[in-house]
Every structure is written in C-alpha cells, then in structure tokens.
mmCIF file of C-alpha atoms and ligand atoms in Angstrom:
data_model
loop_
_atom_site.group_PDB
_atom_site.id
_atom_site.type_symbol
_atom_site.label_atom_id
_atom_site.label_comp_id
_atom_site.label_asym_id
_atom_site.label_seq_id
_atom_site.Cartn_x
_atom_site.Cartn_y
_atom_site.Cartn_z
ATOM 1 C CA GLY A 206 -19.136 12.516 -4.018
ATOM 2 C CA ALA A 207 -19.226 8.590 -4.752
ATOM 3 C CA ALA A 208 -17.909 7.475 -1.639
ATOM 4 C CA VAL A 209 -17.550 3.572 -1.367
ATOM 5 C CA GLU A 210 -18.376 1.508 1.660
ATOM 6 C CA ALA A 211 -16.242 -1.480 2.332
ATOM 7 C CA ASP A 212 -17.097 -4.357 4.685
ATOM 8 C CA ILE A 213 -14.257 -5.769 5.769
ATOM 9 C CA SER A 214 -15.548 -8.392 7.999
ATOM 10 C CA ALA A 215 -14.209 -11.485 6.104
ATOM 11 C CA LEU A 216 -10.971 -10.076 5.447
ATOM 12 C CA ASN A 217 -8.162 -12.538 7.337
ATOM 13 C CA PRO A 218 -4.450 -11.371 8.010
ATOM 14 C CA GLY A 219 -2.309 -11.618 4.901
ATOM 15 C CA GLU A 220 -5.171 -11.463 2.370
ATOM 16 C CA LYS A 221 -6.458 -8.210 -0.021
ATOM 17 C CA MET A 222 -9.808 -7.644 -1.162
ATOM 18 C CA THR A 223 -10.116 -4.582 -4.131
ATOM 19 C CA VAL A 224 -12.941 -2.304 -4.116
ATOM 20 C CA GLU A 225 -13.864 0.108 -6.802
ATOM 21 C CA TRP A 226 -13.469 3.822 -6.260
ATOM 22 C CA ARG A 227 -13.899 6.668 -9.298
ATOM 23 C CA GLY A 228 -12.967 4.176 -11.545
ATOM 24 C CA LYS A 229 -9.832 3.156 -9.697
ATOM 25 C CA PRO A 230 -8.905 -0.416 -8.110
ATOM 26 C CA VAL A 231 -8.399 0.297 -4.410
ATOM 27 C CA TRP A 232 -6.641 -2.376 -2.240
ATOM 28 C CA ILE A 233 -7.283 -3.113 1.349
ATOM 29 C CA VAL A 234 -4.928 -5.180 2.816
ATOM 30 C CA ARG A 235 -4.906 -6.703 6.123
ATOM 31 C CA ARG A 236 -1.173 -7.118 7.171
ATOM 32 C CA THR A 237 0.051 -9.597 9.272
ATOM 33 C CA PRO A 238 1.785 -8.582 12.630
ATOM 34 C CA GLU A 239 5.140 -10.065 11.051
ATOM 35 C CA GLN A 240 4.436 -7.754 7.873
ATOM 36 C CA VAL A 241 3.899 -4.741 9.944
ATOM 37 C CA ALA A 242 7.037 -5.240 11.950
ATOM 38 C CA ALA A 243 9.213 -5.599 8.496
ATOM 39 C CA LEU A 244 8.028 -2.132 7.641
ATOM 40 C CA LYS A 245 10.648 0.190 9.550
ATOM 41 C CA LYS A 246 13.650 -1.949 8.656
ATOM 42 C CA LEU A 247 12.886 -1.375 4.769
ATOM 43 C CA ASP A 248 13.325 2.631 5.216
ATOM 44 C CA PRO A 249 16.878 2.577 3.899
ATOM 45 C CA GLN A 250 15.575 0.995 0.662
ATOM 46 C CA LEU A 251 13.021 3.095 -0.532
ATOM 47 C CA ALA A 252 12.619 6.408 -2.221
ATOM 48 C CA ASP A 253 10.156 7.996 0.157
ATOM 49 C CA PRO A 254 9.583 5.936 3.966
ATOM 50 C CA ASP A 255 8.063 8.919 5.351
ATOM 51 C CA SER A 256 5.538 10.206 2.393
ATOM 52 C CA LYS A 257 6.875 13.300 2.135
ATOM 53 C CA ARG A 258 6.358 13.517 -1.895
ATOM 54 C CA ASN A 259 3.452 14.785 -2.965
ATOM 55 C CA PRO A 260 1.318 14.550 0.193
ATOM 56 C CA ALA A 261 -1.565 16.355 -0.830
ATOM 57 C CA GLU A 262 -1.944 14.031 -3.841
ATOM 58 C CA LEU A 263 -0.409 10.754 -2.545
ATOM 59 C CA THR A 264 -0.893 10.350 1.283
ATOM 60 C CA PRO A 265 -3.487 12.007 3.965
ATOM 61 C CA GLU A 266 -1.799 13.391 6.708
ATOM 62 C CA TYR A 267 -3.256 10.457 8.891
ATOM 63 C CA ALA A 268 -1.711 8.235 6.892
ATOM 64 C CA ARG A 269 2.058 10.069 6.760
ATOM 65 C CA ASN A 270 3.787 6.900 8.926
ATOM 66 C CA THR A 271 5.493 3.760 8.472
ATOM 67 C CA ALA A 272 3.062 2.059 7.582
ATOM 68 C CA ARG A 273 0.786 4.567 5.843
ATOM 69 C CA SER A 274 -2.481 4.030 7.498
ATOM 70 C CA ILE A 275 -4.785 4.731 10.377
ATOM 71 C CA LYS A 276 -4.331 1.484 11.601
ATOM 72 C CA PRO A 277 -1.058 -0.466 11.584
ATOM 73 C CA GLU A 278 -3.015 -3.999 10.377
ATOM 74 C CA PHE A 279 -4.730 -2.249 7.309
ATOM 75 C CA LEU A 280 -3.389 -0.602 3.988
ATOM 76 C CA VAL A 281 -5.621 1.147 1.611
ATOM 77 C CA ALA A 282 -4.125 1.929 -1.310
ATOM 78 C CA VAL A 283 -4.768 2.258 -4.952
ATOM 79 C CA GLY A 284 -3.652 -0.251 -7.272
ATOM 80 C CA ILE A 285 -2.130 1.913 -9.707
ATOM 81 C CA CYS A 286 1.623 1.917 -10.192
ATOM 82 C CA SER A 287 3.016 5.518 -9.944
ATOM 83 C CA HIS A 288 5.161 5.146 -13.300
ATOM 84 C CA LEU A 289 2.954 4.616 -15.914
ATOM 85 C CA GLY A 290 -0.170 3.426 -14.555
ATOM 86 C CA CYS A 291 0.150 -0.520 -14.777
ATOM 87 C CA SER A 292 -1.614 -2.385 -11.956
ATOM 88 C CA PRO A 293 1.202 -3.961 -9.596
ATOM 89 C CA SER A 294 1.098 -7.582 -8.470
ATOM 90 C CA ASP A 295 0.609 -8.996 -4.977
ATOM 91 C CA LYS A 296 3.846 -10.464 -4.107
ATOM 92 C CA PHE A 297 3.232 -11.376 -0.617
ATOM 93 C CA ALA A 298 5.380 -14.520 -0.020
ATOM 94 C CA THR A 299 8.717 -13.947 1.704
ATOM 95 C CA GLY A 300 12.598 -15.015 1.114
ATOM 96 C CA ALA A 301 14.839 -14.590 -2.100
ATOM 97 C CA GLN A 302 12.958 -14.638 -5.101
ATOM 98 C CA PRO A 303 14.159 -13.106 -8.755
ATOM 99 C CA SER A 304 14.097 -9.963 -9.409
ATOM 100 C CA LEU A 305 13.127 -8.676 -6.104
ATOM 101 C CA PRO A 306 15.152 -6.825 -3.552
ATOM 102 C CA ASP A 307 17.247 -8.823 -1.558
ATOM 103 C CA ASP A 308 15.952 -9.244 1.634
ATOM 104 C CA TRP A 309 12.127 -9.079 0.255
ATOM 105 C CA GLN A 310 9.491 -8.878 3.046
ATOM 106 C CA GLY A 311 6.602 -8.827 0.494
ATOM 107 C CA GLY A 312 4.682 -6.202 -1.548
ATOM 108 C CA PHE A 313 3.617 -5.363 -4.612
ATOM 109 C CA LEU A 314 5.456 -5.896 -8.024
ATOM 110 C CA CYS A 315 4.734 -3.912 -11.167
ATOM 111 C CA PRO A 316 5.127 -6.069 -14.306
ATOM 112 C CA CYS A 317 5.645 -3.070 -16.747
ATOM 113 C CA HIS A 318 8.839 -2.259 -15.537
ATOM 114 C CA GLY A 319 9.496 -4.170 -12.416
ATOM 115 C CA SER A 320 9.191 -1.125 -9.912
ATOM 116 C CA THR A 321 8.619 -2.579 -6.494
ATOM 117 C CA PHE A 322 6.485 -1.564 -3.475
ATOM 118 C CA ASP A 323 6.485 -2.749 -0.095
ATOM 119 C CA MET A 324 3.629 -3.827 2.259
ATOM 120 C CA ALA A 325 2.997 -0.097 3.017
ATOM 121 C CA GLY A 326 2.790 0.816 -0.782
ATOM 122 C CA ARG A 327 6.374 2.291 -0.495
ATOM 123 C CA VAL A 328 8.370 2.514 -3.689
ATOM 124 C CA PHE A 329 11.638 0.963 -3.596
ATOM 125 C CA LYS A 330 15.035 3.057 -4.850
ATOM 126 C CA ASN A 331 16.226 2.482 -8.054
ATOM 127 C CA LYS A 332 13.181 1.584 -9.723
ATOM 128 C CA PRO A 333 11.446 3.683 -12.726
ATOM 129 C CA ALA A 334 8.004 4.554 -10.309
ATOM 130 C CA PRO A 335 9.082 7.718 -8.822
ATOM 131 C CA ASP A 336 6.704 7.848 -5.712
ATOM 132 C CA ASN A 337 4.768 5.686 -3.271
ATOM 133 C CA LEU A 338 1.361 4.461 -4.544
ATOM 134 C CA GLU A 339 -1.709 6.684 -3.638
ATOM 135 C CA VAL A 340 -3.331 6.195 -0.413
ATOM 136 C CA PRO A 341 -7.215 7.618 -1.052
ATOM 137 C CA PRO A 342 -8.870 9.442 1.454
ATOM 138 C CA HIS A 343 -10.770 6.801 3.805
ATOM 139 C CA MET A 344 -11.926 6.516 7.277
ATOM 140 C CA PHE A 345 -13.307 3.302 9.447
ATOM 141 C CA LEU A 346 -17.328 3.688 10.196
ATOM 142 C CA SER A 347 -16.709 0.654 12.801
ATOM 143 C CA ASP A 348 -14.337 -2.158 13.074
ATOM 144 C CA THR A 349 -15.774 -4.055 10.032
ATOM 145 C CA ARG A 350 -16.623 -0.928 7.960
ATOM 146 C CA LEU A 351 -14.598 1.468 6.172
ATOM 147 C CA LEU A 352 -15.655 4.525 3.940
ATOM 148 C CA ILE A 353 -13.141 5.383 0.986
ATOM 149 C CA GLY A 354 -13.495 8.993 -0.735
HETATM 150 FE FE1 FES B 859 4.897 0.109 -13.158
HETATM 151 FE FE2 FES B 859 5.924 0.989 -14.987
HETATM 152 S S1 FES B 859 4.204 1.305 -15.150
HETATM 153 S S2 FES B 859 7.042 0.388 -13.297
#
C-alpha cells in the first residue's frame, strides 16, 4: 500500500514540489504552457521520445504521450537518474547554458555523469542514462489533490 496524497493547490506554473513515496523522491512539476509547447520539438534529440522502453516499469499507459502525463500541465516523476541513481537537479531556465544541449528548453541535469532530461523527464541521446525518468502510478483525486502509488 502506502500511497501518498499530495496537495498541489499552492504549486504555481514553473514550480516543482517533492513528496516521498516508497522512500523515493517524487517530483510534481507544474509546467508553463511554453514548457509544454516546447516538448514536441525535442523528440529528435531524445533516446525514447514516446516512452516505449520498459513501459511496465517506467511509464503507465496514461502517461505514454509526449508530456508523459495525465494533464499536460503536471509532470509526476521519480527524481532518480536511470543511470546510477543520483538525483538530477532542476534546470528550468531556458537559453544556452554550458554543458547542456544547444537549444535547451529546461529540464533536469544529473550532476553525477551529466545526463540530461527534458521537462517531461525524457532522456536526451548520447548520455549515459539509458531511460527516461520513472513516472509512478498516480491519479488526480480532484483539481488540487493527487494520489501517488
Ligand atoms: Fe545520473 Fe550517472 S547517475 S548520469
């Protein structure tokens, strides 16, 4: 059991909150419309844009889409790198940044070996992490309450 309920009523666009589920950090990110719109353009740079790898472990059926989510605005993902398990950092700023992909649109950077993920937790190619971040089972209980697990 041990499903976790999260109150997302105070989460503003562009913000992230973290809850613990089964001893793991689960990120809830409220994406801006710009962040959602940018996702599709990144597909050619990603290792698994449609979340087809290990879907049973990594991506519930309702999240096998570009935004990897039930509602495009909200990303729910386990904040653990699919390479060796470090916790990636937020890199939500846009524009060129050293060591990040050329047309960086924001996402997550793993400090251990440099893997990068977009705002849907999809991993960029040519980095050590093989897979997208895990989307845990989740559902919306209401507009402001999320159940994880
Ligand atoms: Fe994240 Fe190696 S643990 S890149």
